[in-house]
PDB file of C-alpha atoms in Angstrom:
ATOM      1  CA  UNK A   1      24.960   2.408 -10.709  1.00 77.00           C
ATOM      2  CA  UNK A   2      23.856   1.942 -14.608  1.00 81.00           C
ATOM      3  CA  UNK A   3      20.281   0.645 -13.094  1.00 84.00           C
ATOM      4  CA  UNK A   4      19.822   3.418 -11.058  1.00 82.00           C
ATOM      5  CA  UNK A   5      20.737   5.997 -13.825  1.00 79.00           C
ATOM      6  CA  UNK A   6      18.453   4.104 -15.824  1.00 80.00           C
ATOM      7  CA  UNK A   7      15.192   3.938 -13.591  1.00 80.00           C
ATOM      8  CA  UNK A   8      15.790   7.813 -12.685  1.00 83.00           C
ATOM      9  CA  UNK A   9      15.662   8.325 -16.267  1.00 84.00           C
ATOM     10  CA  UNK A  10      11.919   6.718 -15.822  1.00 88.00           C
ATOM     11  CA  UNK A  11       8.907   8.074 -14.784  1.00 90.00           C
ATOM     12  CA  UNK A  12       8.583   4.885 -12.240  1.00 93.00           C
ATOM     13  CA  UNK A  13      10.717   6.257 -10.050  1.00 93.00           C
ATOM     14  CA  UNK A  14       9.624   9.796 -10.152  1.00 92.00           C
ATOM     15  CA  UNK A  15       5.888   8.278  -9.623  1.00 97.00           C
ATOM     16  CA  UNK A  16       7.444   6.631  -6.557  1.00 96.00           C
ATOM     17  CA  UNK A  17       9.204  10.175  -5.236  1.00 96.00           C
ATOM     18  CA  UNK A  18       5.384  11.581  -5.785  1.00 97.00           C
ATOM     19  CA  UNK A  19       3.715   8.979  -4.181  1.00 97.00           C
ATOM     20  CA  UNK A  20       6.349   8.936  -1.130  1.00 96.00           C
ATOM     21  CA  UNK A  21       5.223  12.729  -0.428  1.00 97.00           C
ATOM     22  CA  UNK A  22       1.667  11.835  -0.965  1.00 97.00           C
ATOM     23  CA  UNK A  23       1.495   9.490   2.033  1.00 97.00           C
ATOM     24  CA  UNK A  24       3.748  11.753   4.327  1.00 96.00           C
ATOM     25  CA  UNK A  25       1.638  14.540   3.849  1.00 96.00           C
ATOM     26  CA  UNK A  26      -1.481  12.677   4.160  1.00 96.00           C
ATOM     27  CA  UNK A  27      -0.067  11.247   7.542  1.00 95.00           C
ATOM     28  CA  UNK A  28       0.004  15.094   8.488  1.00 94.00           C
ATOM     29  CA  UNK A  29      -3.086  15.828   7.663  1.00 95.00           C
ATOM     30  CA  UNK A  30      -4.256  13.286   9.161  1.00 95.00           C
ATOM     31  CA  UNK A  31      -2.333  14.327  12.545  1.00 94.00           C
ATOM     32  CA  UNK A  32      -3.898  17.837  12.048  1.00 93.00           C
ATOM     33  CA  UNK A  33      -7.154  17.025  11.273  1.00 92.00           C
ATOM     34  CA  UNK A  34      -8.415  13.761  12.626  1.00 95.00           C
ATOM     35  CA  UNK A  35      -6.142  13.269  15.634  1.00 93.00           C
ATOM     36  CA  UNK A  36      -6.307  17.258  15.788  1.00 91.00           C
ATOM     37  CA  UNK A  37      -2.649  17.929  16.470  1.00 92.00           C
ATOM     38  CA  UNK A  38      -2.143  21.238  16.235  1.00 90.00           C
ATOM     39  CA  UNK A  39       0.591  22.035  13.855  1.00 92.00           C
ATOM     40  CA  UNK A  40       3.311  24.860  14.953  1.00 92.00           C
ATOM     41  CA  UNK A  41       5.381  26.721  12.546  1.00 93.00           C
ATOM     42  CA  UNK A  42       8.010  24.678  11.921  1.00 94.00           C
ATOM     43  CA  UNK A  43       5.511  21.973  11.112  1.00 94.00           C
ATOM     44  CA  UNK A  44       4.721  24.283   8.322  1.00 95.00           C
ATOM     45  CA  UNK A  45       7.862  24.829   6.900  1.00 96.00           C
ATOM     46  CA  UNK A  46       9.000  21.367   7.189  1.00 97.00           C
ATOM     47  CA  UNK A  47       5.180  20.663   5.311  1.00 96.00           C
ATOM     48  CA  UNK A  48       6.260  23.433   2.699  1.00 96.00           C
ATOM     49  CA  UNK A  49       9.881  21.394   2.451  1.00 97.00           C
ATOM     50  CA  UNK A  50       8.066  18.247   1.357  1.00 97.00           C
ATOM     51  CA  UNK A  51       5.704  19.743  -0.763  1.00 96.00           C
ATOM     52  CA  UNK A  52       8.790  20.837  -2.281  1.00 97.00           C
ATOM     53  CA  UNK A  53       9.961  16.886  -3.084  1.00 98.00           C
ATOM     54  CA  UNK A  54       6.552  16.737  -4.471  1.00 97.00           C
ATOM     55  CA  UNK A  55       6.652  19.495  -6.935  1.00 97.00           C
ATOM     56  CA  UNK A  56      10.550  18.333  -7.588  1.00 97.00           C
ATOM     57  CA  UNK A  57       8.564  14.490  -8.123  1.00 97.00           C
ATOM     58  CA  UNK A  58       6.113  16.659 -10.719  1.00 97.00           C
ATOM     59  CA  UNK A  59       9.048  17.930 -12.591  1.00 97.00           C
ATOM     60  CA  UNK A  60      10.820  14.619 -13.241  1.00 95.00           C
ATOM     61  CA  UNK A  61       7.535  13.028 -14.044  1.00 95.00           C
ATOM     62  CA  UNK A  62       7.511  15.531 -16.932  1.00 94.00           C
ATOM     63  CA  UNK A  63      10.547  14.111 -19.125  1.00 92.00           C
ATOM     64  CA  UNK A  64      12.443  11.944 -16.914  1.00 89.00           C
ATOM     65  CA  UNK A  65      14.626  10.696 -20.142  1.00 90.00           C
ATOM     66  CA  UNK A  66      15.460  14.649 -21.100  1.00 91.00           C
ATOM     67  CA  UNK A  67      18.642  15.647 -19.351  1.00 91.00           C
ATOM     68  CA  UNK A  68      17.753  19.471 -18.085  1.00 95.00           C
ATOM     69  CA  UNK A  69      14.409  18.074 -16.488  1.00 95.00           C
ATOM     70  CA  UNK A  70      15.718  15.413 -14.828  1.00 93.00           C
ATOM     71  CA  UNK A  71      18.739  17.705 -13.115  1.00 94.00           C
ATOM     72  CA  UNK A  72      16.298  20.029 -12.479  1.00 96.00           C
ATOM     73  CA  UNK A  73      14.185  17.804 -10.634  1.00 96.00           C
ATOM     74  CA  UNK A  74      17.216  16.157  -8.880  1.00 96.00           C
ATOM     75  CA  UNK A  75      18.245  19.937  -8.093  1.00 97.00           C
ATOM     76  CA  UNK A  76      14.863  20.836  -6.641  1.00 98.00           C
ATOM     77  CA  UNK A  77      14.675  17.979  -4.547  1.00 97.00           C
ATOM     78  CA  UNK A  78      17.651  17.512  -3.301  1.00 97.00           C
ATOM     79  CA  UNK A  79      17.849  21.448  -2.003  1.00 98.00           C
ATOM     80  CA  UNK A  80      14.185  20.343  -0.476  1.00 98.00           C
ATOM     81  CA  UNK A  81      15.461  17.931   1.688  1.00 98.00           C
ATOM     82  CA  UNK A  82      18.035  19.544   2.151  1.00 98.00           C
ATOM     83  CA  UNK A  83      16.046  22.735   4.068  1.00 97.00           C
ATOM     84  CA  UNK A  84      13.552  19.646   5.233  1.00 97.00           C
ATOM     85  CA  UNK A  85      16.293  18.026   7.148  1.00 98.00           C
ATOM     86  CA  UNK A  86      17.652  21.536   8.562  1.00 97.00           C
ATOM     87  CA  UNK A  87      14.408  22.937   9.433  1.00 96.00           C
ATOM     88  CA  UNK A  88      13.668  19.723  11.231  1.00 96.00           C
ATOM     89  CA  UNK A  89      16.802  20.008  13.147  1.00 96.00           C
ATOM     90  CA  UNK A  90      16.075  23.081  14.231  1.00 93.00           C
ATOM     91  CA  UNK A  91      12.493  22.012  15.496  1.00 92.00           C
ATOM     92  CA  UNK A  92      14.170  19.182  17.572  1.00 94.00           C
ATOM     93  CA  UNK A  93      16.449  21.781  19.156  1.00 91.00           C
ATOM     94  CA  UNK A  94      13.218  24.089  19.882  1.00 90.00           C
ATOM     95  CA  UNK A  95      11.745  20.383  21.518  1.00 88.00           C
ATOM     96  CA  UNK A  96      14.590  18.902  23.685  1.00 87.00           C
ATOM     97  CA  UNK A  97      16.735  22.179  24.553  1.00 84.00           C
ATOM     98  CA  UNK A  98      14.434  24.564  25.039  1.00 76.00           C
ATOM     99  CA  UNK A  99      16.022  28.260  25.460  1.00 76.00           C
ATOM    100  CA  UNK A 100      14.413  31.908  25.748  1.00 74.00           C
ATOM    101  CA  UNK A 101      16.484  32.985  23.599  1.00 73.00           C
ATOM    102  CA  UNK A 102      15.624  30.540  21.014  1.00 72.00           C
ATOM    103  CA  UNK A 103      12.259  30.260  19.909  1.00 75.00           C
ATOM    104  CA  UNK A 104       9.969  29.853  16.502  1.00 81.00           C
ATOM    105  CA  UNK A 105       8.079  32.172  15.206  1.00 78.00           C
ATOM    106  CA  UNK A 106       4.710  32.907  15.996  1.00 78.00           C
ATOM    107  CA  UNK A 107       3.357  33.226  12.898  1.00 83.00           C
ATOM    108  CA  UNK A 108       3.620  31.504   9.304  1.00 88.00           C
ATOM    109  CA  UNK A 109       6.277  33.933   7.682  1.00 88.00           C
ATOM    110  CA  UNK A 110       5.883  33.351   3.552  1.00 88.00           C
ATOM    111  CA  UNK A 111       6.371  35.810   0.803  1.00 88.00           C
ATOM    112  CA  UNK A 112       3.703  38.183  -0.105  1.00 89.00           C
ATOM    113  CA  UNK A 113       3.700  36.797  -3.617  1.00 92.00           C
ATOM    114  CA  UNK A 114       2.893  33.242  -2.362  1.00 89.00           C
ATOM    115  CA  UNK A 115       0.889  33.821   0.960  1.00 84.00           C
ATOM    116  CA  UNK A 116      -0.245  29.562   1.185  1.00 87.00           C
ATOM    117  CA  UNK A 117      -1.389  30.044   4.610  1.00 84.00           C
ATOM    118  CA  UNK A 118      -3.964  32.735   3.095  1.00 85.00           C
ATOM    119  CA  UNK A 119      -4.771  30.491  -0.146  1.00 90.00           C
ATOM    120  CA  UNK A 120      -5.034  26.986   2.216  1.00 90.00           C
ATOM    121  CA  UNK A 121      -5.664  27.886   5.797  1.00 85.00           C
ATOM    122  CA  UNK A 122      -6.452  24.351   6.576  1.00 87.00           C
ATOM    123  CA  UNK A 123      -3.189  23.344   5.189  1.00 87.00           C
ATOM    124  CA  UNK A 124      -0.569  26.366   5.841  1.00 89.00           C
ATOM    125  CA  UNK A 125      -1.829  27.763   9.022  1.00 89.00           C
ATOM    126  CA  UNK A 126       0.338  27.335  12.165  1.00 88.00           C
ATOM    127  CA  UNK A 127      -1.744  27.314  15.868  1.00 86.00           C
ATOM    128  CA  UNK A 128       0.823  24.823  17.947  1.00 82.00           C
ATOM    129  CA  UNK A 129       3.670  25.356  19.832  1.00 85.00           C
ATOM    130  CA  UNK A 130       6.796  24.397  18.335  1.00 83.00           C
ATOM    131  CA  UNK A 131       8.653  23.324  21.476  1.00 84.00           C
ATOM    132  CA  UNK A 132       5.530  20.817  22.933  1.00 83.00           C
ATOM    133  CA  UNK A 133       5.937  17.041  22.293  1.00 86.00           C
ATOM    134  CA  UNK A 134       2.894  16.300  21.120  1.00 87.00           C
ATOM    135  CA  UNK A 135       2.905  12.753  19.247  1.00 86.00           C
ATOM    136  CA  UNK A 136       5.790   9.908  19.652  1.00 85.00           C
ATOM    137  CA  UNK A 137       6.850   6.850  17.774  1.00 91.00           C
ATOM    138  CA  UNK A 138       9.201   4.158  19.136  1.00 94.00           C
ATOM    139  CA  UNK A 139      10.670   6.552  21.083  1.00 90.00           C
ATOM    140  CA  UNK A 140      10.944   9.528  18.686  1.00 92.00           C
ATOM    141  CA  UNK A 141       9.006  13.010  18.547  1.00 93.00           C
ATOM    142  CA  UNK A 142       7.597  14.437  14.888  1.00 93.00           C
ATOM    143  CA  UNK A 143      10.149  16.291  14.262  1.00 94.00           C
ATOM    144  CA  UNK A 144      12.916  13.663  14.698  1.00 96.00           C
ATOM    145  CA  UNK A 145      10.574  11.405  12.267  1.00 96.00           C
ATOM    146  CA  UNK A 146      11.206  14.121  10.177  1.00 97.00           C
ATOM    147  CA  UNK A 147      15.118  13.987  10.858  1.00 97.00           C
ATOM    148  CA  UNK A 148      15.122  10.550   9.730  1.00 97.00           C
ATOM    149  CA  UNK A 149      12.800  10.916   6.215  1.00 97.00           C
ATOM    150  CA  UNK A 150      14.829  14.135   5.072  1.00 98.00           C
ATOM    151  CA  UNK A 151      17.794  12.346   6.005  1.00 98.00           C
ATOM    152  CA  UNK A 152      16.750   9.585   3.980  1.00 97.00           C
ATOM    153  CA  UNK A 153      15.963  11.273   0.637  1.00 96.00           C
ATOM    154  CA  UNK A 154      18.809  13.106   0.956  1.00 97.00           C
ATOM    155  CA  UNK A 155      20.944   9.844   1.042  1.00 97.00           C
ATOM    156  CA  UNK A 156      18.761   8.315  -2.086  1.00 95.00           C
ATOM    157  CA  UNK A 157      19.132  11.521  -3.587  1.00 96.00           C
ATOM    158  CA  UNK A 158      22.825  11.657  -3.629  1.00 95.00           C
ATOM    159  CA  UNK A 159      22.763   8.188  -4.786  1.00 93.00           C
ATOM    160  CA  UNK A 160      20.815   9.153  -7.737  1.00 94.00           C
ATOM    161  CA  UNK A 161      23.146  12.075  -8.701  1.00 93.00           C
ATOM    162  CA  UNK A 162      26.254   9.891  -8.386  1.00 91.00           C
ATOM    163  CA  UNK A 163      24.634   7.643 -10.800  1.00 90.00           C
ATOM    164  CA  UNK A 164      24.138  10.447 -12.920  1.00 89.00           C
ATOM    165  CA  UNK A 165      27.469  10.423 -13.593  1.00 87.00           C
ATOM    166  CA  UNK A 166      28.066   7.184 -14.789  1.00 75.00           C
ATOM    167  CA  UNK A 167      28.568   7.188 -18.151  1.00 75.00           C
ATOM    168  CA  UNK A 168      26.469   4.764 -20.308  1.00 62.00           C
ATOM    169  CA  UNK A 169      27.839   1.336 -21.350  1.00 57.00           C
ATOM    170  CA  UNK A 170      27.225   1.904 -25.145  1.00 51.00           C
ATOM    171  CA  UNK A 171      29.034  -1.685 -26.477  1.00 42.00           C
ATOM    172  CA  UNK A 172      31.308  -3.660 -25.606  1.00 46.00           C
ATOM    173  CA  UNK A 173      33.961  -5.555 -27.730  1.00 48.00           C
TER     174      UNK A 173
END
């Protein structure tokens, strides 16, 4: 547990977070925009989740060694996957038990003080349905991908915090 205190307490390992979100959101752009998958709203907010690992990946990269960075970016991220992993959840429900009674919303909903779908239509803006299965994998729809990689960082993640608590191994007699 000492290593992994150690390399969180690097920017390594907060370059690797960053580049991890890097690829998955280039994989959705390139679903969006090459294989031109439409994107529904939950595909947004689940985009919006993992941008959120990304900015959490920015913050450590800032001072991993300082102690109120790093929890900060451990705090950030791990309430990012967190919602990810919910929000993902919820779009498999909308997917394989489809209800009336349950649906997404129509449209993007974001604050007015941060309107991304506005700023980065290309990147924000929701046209697909969020119940269609539109890609699969071995089996498995986007969203249950999804599942699987918030699940994951939220496993790493805690794994990271409970190494946080280690204390350090300063000498031994």
């Amino acid at each position: 547990m000492q290593m992994l205190k150690t390399f969180s307490q690097r920017r390594l390992s907060w370059l690797l977070l960053l580049l991890f979100v890097v690829f998955f959101e280039g994989c959705a752009l390139f679903f969006q925009h090459v294989m031109n998958l439409a994107p529904c709203v939950m595909c947004i907010y689940e985009r919006i989740a993992m941008f959120g690992i990304g900015i959490a990946a920015l913050v450590g990269l800032i001072a991993p060694d300082v102690n109120v960075v790093r929890w900060s970016a451990l705090a950030l991220w791990g309430y990012s996957a967190w919602r990810g992993l919910s929000l993902a959840q919820e779009h498999v429900g909308y997917q394989f038990n489809p209800s009336p009674f349950a649906t997404c919303d129509l449209f993007v909903k974001l604050p007015e003080w941060a309107p991304l779908n506005q700023w980065a239509p290309w990147l924000f803006e929701a046209y697909g349905d969020c119940s269609k299965v539109v890609w699969q994998f071995l089996g498995q729809s986007m969203p249950q991908w999804l599942v699987i990689i918030f699940a994951a960082n939220l496993i790493v993640w805690a794994v990271i915090v409970l190494s946080q608590l280690v204390q350090s191994q300063s000498s031994q007699p």
